[in-house]
Short mmCIF file of C-alpha atoms in Angstrom, two decimals:
data_model
loop_
_atom_site.label_atom_id
_atom_site.label_comp_id
_atom_site.label_asym_id
_atom_site.label_seq_id
_atom_site.Cartn_x
_atom_site.Cartn_y
_atom_site.Cartn_z
CA UNK A 25 109.13 109.75 79.25
CA UNK A 26 110.91 110.05 82.60
CA UNK A 27 108.64 109.58 85.62
CA UNK A 28 109.74 112.93 87.07
CA UNK A 29 108.56 114.73 83.92
CA UNK A 30 105.29 112.82 83.83
CA UNK A 31 104.29 113.46 87.43
CA UNK A 32 105.40 117.07 87.45
CA UNK A 33 103.51 117.77 84.24
CA UNK A 34 99.93 117.22 83.19
CA UNK A 35 99.64 113.83 84.92
CA UNK A 36 100.42 115.25 88.36
CA UNK A 37 98.02 118.15 87.96
CA UNK A 38 95.34 115.79 86.63
CA UNK A 39 95.54 113.73 89.82
CA UNK A 40 95.15 116.90 91.87
CA UNK A 41 92.13 117.95 89.83
CA UNK A 42 90.58 114.47 90.10
CA UNK A 43 91.40 114.00 93.78
CA UNK A 44 87.77 113.61 94.89
CA UNK A 45 87.06 111.08 92.15
CA UNK A 46 90.15 109.00 92.89
CA UNK A 47 89.56 109.11 96.65
CA UNK A 48 86.09 107.64 96.17
CA UNK A 49 87.30 105.09 93.63
CA UNK A 50 90.13 103.73 95.75
CA UNK A 51 88.54 104.01 99.21
CA UNK A 52 88.24 100.22 99.66
CA UNK A 53 91.95 99.85 98.89
CA UNK A 54 92.87 102.66 101.27
CA UNK A 55 90.96 100.90 104.03
CA UNK A 56 92.77 97.61 103.33
CA UNK A 57 96.13 99.26 103.90
CA UNK A 58 95.37 101.63 106.74
CA UNK A 59 93.27 99.24 108.86
CA UNK A 60 96.19 96.79 108.86
CA UNK A 61 98.62 99.24 110.48
CA UNK A 62 99.34 98.27 114.12
CA UNK A 63 98.48 101.01 116.58
CA UNK A 64 101.60 100.79 118.75
CA UNK A 65 102.60 103.86 120.73
CA UNK A 66 104.94 106.17 118.84
CA UNK A 67 104.85 104.20 115.61
CA UNK A 68 106.28 105.96 112.54
CA UNK A 69 104.76 105.11 109.16
CA UNK A 70 106.15 106.00 105.73
CA UNK A 71 103.68 106.30 102.83
CA UNK A 72 105.55 105.92 99.51
CA UNK A 73 104.10 107.58 96.43
CA UNK A 74 101.53 109.31 98.61
CA UNK A 75 100.08 111.49 95.84
CA UNK A 76 97.68 114.11 97.17
CA UNK A 77 97.99 112.70 100.68
CA UNK A 78 94.77 110.75 101.12
CA UNK A 79 96.38 107.63 102.56
CA UNK A 80 98.89 109.55 104.68
CA UNK A 81 96.10 111.60 106.23
CA UNK A 82 94.23 108.37 106.96
CA UNK A 83 97.33 107.01 108.69
CA UNK A 84 97.56 110.15 110.83
CA UNK A 85 93.92 109.73 111.86
CA UNK A 86 94.52 106.08 112.77
CA UNK A 87 97.54 106.94 114.91
CA UNK A 88 96.13 110.16 116.38
CA UNK A 89 95.90 108.92 119.96
CA UNK A 90 99.09 106.84 119.93
CA UNK A 91 101.75 109.56 119.51
CA UNK A 92 102.46 107.98 116.12
CA UNK A 93 103.27 109.85 112.93
CA UNK A 94 102.62 109.49 109.21
CA UNK A 95 105.06 110.83 106.59
CA UNK A 96 104.23 110.84 102.89
CA UNK A 97 106.75 111.13 100.06
CA UNK A 98 106.10 111.73 96.38
CA UNK A 99 107.98 112.95 93.33
CA UNK A 100 105.13 115.19 92.15
CA UNK A 101 105.29 118.85 93.20
CA UNK A 102 101.61 119.60 92.45
CA UNK A 103 100.45 116.56 94.40
CA UNK A 104 102.68 117.27 97.40
CA UNK A 105 101.46 120.89 97.43
CA UNK A 106 97.88 119.60 97.49
CA UNK A 107 98.71 117.11 100.25
CA UNK A 108 100.26 119.80 102.44
CA UNK A 109 97.29 122.08 101.92
CA UNK A 110 94.91 119.29 102.90
CA UNK A 111 96.90 118.50 106.04
CA UNK A 112 96.87 122.14 107.07
CA UNK A 113 93.14 122.45 106.43
CA UNK A 114 92.44 119.28 108.43
CA UNK A 115 94.78 120.18 111.27
CA UNK A 116 96.53 116.87 110.63
CA UNK A 117 99.88 115.84 112.07
CA UNK A 118 100.82 114.23 108.74
CA UNK A 119 103.89 115.67 107.01
CA UNK A 120 105.04 115.43 103.41
CA UNK A 121 108.34 115.36 101.51
CA UNK A 122 108.81 116.25 97.86
CA UNK A 123 111.44 113.83 96.56
CA UNK A 124 112.02 110.49 94.88
CA UNK A 125 111.92 107.70 97.46
CA UNK A 126 114.48 105.84 95.35
CA UNK A 127 117.26 108.17 96.42
CA UNK A 128 115.91 110.27 99.30
CA UNK A 129 118.16 110.48 102.36
CA UNK A 130 115.73 109.05 104.91
CA UNK A 131 116.71 108.85 108.56
CA UNK A 132 118.32 105.40 108.85
CA UNK A 133 116.09 102.89 110.63
CA UNK A 134 113.50 105.61 111.12
CA UNK A 135 110.24 103.79 110.33
CA UNK A 136 108.26 100.95 111.89
CA UNK A 137 106.03 100.41 108.87
CA UNK A 138 106.21 101.30 105.18
CA UNK A 139 103.12 101.31 102.97
CA UNK A 140 101.99 102.34 99.53
CA UNK A 141 98.79 102.37 97.53
CA UNK A 142 99.92 101.97 93.92
CA UNK A 143 102.97 104.17 94.46
CA UNK A 144 105.95 101.80 94.13
CA UNK A 145 105.69 100.68 90.47
CA UNK A 146 107.26 103.82 88.99
CA UNK A 147 110.87 103.66 90.16
CA UNK A 148 113.53 103.84 87.44
CA UNK A 149 115.59 101.34 89.46
CA UNK A 150 113.31 99.25 91.66
CA UNK A 151 116.13 97.39 93.42
CA UNK A 152 117.84 100.65 94.38
CA UNK A 153 114.52 102.04 95.59
CA UNK A 154 113.58 99.10 97.81
CA UNK A 155 117.16 98.92 99.13
CA UNK A 156 116.82 102.55 100.16
CA UNK A 157 113.47 101.83 101.79
CA UNK A 158 115.07 98.93 103.67
CA UNK A 159 117.67 101.34 105.06
CA UNK A 160 114.83 103.59 106.19
CA UNK A 161 113.12 100.71 108.01
CA UNK A 162 113.98 99.55 111.48
CA UNK A 163 114.95 95.93 111.98
CA UNK A 164 111.77 93.83 112.04
CA UNK A 165 109.76 96.68 110.51
CA UNK A 166 106.95 95.67 108.19
CA UNK A 167 106.02 96.78 104.68
CA UNK A 168 102.69 96.46 102.92
CA UNK A 169 101.82 97.79 99.50
CA UNK A 170 99.29 97.39 96.72
CA UNK A 171 100.39 97.00 93.11
CA UNK A 172 98.39 96.30 89.97
CA UNK A 173 98.39 92.85 88.44
CA UNK A 174 98.49 92.60 84.64
CA UNK A 175 96.80 94.85 82.12
CA UNK A 176 94.89 91.79 80.89
CA UNK A 177 93.41 91.32 84.36
CA UNK A 178 92.53 95.03 84.56
CA UNK A 179 90.66 95.80 81.32
CA UNK A 180 88.97 98.84 82.86
CA UNK A 181 92.35 100.51 83.26
CA UNK A 182 93.24 100.21 79.58
CA UNK A 183 89.78 100.76 78.06
CA UNK A 184 90.44 104.41 77.22
CA UNK A 185 93.68 103.88 75.34
CA UNK A 186 92.40 100.79 73.52
CA UNK A 187 89.23 102.57 72.40
CA UNK A 188 91.12 105.70 71.33
CA UNK A 189 93.92 103.91 69.46
CA UNK A 190 92.19 103.83 66.03
CA UNK A 191 91.88 107.63 66.17
CA UNK A 192 95.10 108.37 68.05
CA UNK A 193 97.83 106.02 66.86
CA UNK A 194 100.45 108.02 68.81
CA UNK A 195 99.25 106.63 72.14
CA UNK A 196 102.36 104.87 73.46
CA UNK A 197 102.11 101.12 73.88
CA UNK A 198 102.80 99.80 77.37
CA UNK A 199 105.96 97.71 77.63
CA UNK A 200 106.31 94.72 79.98
CA UNK A 201 108.17 95.47 83.21
CA UNK A 202 108.76 99.13 82.37
CA UNK A 203 108.24 101.68 85.18
CA UNK A 204 104.54 102.39 85.32
CA UNK A 205 101.17 101.06 86.38
CA UNK A 206 101.81 97.39 85.55
CA UNK A 207 105.52 97.15 86.39
CA UNK A 208 104.80 94.61 89.15
CA UNK A 209 102.31 92.50 87.19
CA UNK A 210 104.59 89.45 87.50
CA UNK A 211 104.78 88.26 91.09
CA UNK A 212 108.07 86.44 90.42
CA UNK A 213 109.75 89.66 89.30
CA UNK A 214 108.39 91.54 92.28
CA UNK A 215 109.61 88.85 94.69
CA UNK A 216 113.09 88.93 93.13
CA UNK A 217 113.29 92.72 93.46
CA UNK A 218 112.31 92.68 97.13
CA UNK A 219 114.56 89.77 98.03
CA UNK A 220 117.53 91.36 96.26
CA UNK A 221 116.81 94.61 98.14
CA UNK A 222 117.14 92.99 101.56
CA UNK A 223 113.52 92.20 102.43
CA UNK A 224 112.30 88.88 103.86
CA UNK A 225 109.05 87.00 104.46
CA UNK A 226 107.74 88.26 101.12
CA UNK A 227 104.18 87.36 100.31
CA UNK A 228 102.02 88.50 97.38
CA UNK A 229 98.30 87.89 97.78
CA UNK A 230 96.08 88.39 94.72
CA UNK A 231 93.07 90.58 95.48
CA UNK A 232 90.05 91.44 93.36
CA UNK A 233 88.42 94.53 94.83
CA UNK A 234 85.21 96.15 93.65
CA UNK A 235 85.71 99.88 93.08
CA UNK A 236 83.02 102.41 92.23
CA UNK A 237 82.58 106.08 91.44
CA UNK A 238 79.71 108.26 90.18
CA UNK A 239 78.93 108.01 86.46
CA UNK A 240 78.90 111.81 86.41
CA UNK A 241 82.67 111.70 86.82
CA UNK A 242 83.38 109.22 84.03
CA UNK A 243 84.17 111.71 81.25
CA UNK A 244 86.45 113.61 83.64
CA UNK A 245 88.20 110.33 84.46
CA UNK A 246 88.75 109.21 80.89
CA UNK A 247 89.86 112.62 79.59
CA UNK A 248 92.25 113.54 82.41
CA UNK A 249 94.01 110.37 83.54
CA UNK A 250 96.30 107.74 82.04
CA UNK A 251 98.01 107.75 78.63
CA UNK A 252 94.93 109.22 76.96
CA UNK A 253 94.74 112.03 79.49
CA UNK A 254 98.35 112.99 78.74
CA UNK A 255 97.81 112.95 74.96
CA UNK A 256 94.32 114.47 74.69
CA UNK A 257 95.41 118.09 75.34
CA UNK A 258 97.24 117.95 71.99
CA UNK A 259 94.05 116.97 70.13
CA UNK A 260 91.70 119.72 68.99
CA UNK A 261 88.28 120.29 67.52
CA UNK A 262 86.16 117.56 66.01
CA UNK A 263 88.82 114.90 66.40
CA UNK A 264 88.85 115.48 70.17
CA UNK A 265 85.05 115.16 70.32
CA UNK A 266 85.22 111.94 68.30
CA UNK A 267 87.80 110.47 70.63
CA UNK A 268 85.80 111.31 73.75
CA UNK A 269 82.57 109.90 72.28
CA UNK A 270 84.26 106.71 71.15
CA UNK A 271 85.99 106.16 74.47
CA UNK A 272 82.90 106.98 76.54
CA UNK A 273 80.95 104.36 74.57
CA UNK A 274 83.65 101.78 75.30
CA UNK A 275 83.10 102.26 79.03
CA UNK A 276 79.39 101.47 78.81
CA UNK A 277 79.78 97.87 80.10
CA UNK A 278 81.06 99.31 83.40
CA UNK A 279 78.13 101.70 83.92
CA UNK A 280 75.24 100.55 86.08
CA UNK A 281 72.70 103.31 86.47
CA UNK A 282 74.44 106.31 88.00
CA UNK A 283 77.50 104.32 89.12
CA UNK A 284 80.67 103.08 87.42
CA UNK A 285 81.80 99.70 88.74
CA UNK A 286 84.98 97.79 88.01
CA UNK A 287 87.24 95.22 89.60
CA UNK A 288 90.74 96.22 90.64
CA UNK A 289 92.95 93.16 90.18
CA UNK A 290 95.96 93.83 92.36
CA UNK A 291 98.61 92.32 94.59
CA UNK A 292 98.66 92.92 98.32
CA UNK A 293 102.34 92.54 99.09
CA UNK A 294 103.81 92.17 102.56
CA UNK A 295 107.42 91.89 103.65
CA UNK A 296 109.58 92.22 106.74
CA UNK A 297 112.92 93.91 107.36
CA UNK A 298 115.19 91.26 108.82
CA UNK A 299 117.77 92.12 111.45
CA UNK A 300 121.48 92.62 110.73
CA UNK A 301 120.91 94.23 107.34
CA UNK A 302 124.28 95.29 105.98
CA UNK A 303 123.82 98.66 104.35
CA UNK A 304 126.01 99.21 101.29
CA UNK A 305 126.88 102.49 99.56
CA UNK A 306 124.39 103.56 96.92
#
């Protein structure tokens, strides 16, 4: 399924509905990205795949007294609507764009720093996307993003679909390197994409980060998000109850008292925009 259809359908709305859960779960990763942003006066930061705006709002708070600005972009209409509503409610200076960063007409050389928390693995053409982001970056601008390592290193993330598979054989199998959560699992592929796109000083650091969220939110997590979350609305009655029970049992190793704990195995990727980048027509 095309990424635009996924994120403007049930998946996008599910992320809006689970915003509080996901914010708590990924707070340590948000802090890793946002705390690393230099606080230079007037700095402009682009947040790619910003979702419901959590990280962009955090950028705006970090730059509040520097005349800096945070801009978030995402392909999902429901998530961008939620992000804009949050910014208005918070009185934040953060702004948001509904579009695909792969082809959006950014202001050339308009950003000092580009960042993303798990938002850059979904492009249909990753080289075209990162080339476009390079055009949006000023010479010597920096880029930092987080991407998932392999599915094998992140068993928590595939527990639901693996546990449900005997009852729901229509759950689509994940394909290596396809746009999606684990598209950047191979560091060599990721490095090639960035280098081909005009980025330099590329470094991928493996991180293992403890993430937690309340056990009370586990059923909501496993029924709303991921491949199972997209398929479950088509399942009715007793079969649906069986699936939920079977999947919830499979998560038991991650439950400690009233808390769910798991390790996020990811890459922290950094790169720099070298000078004299020769922009070519898309």
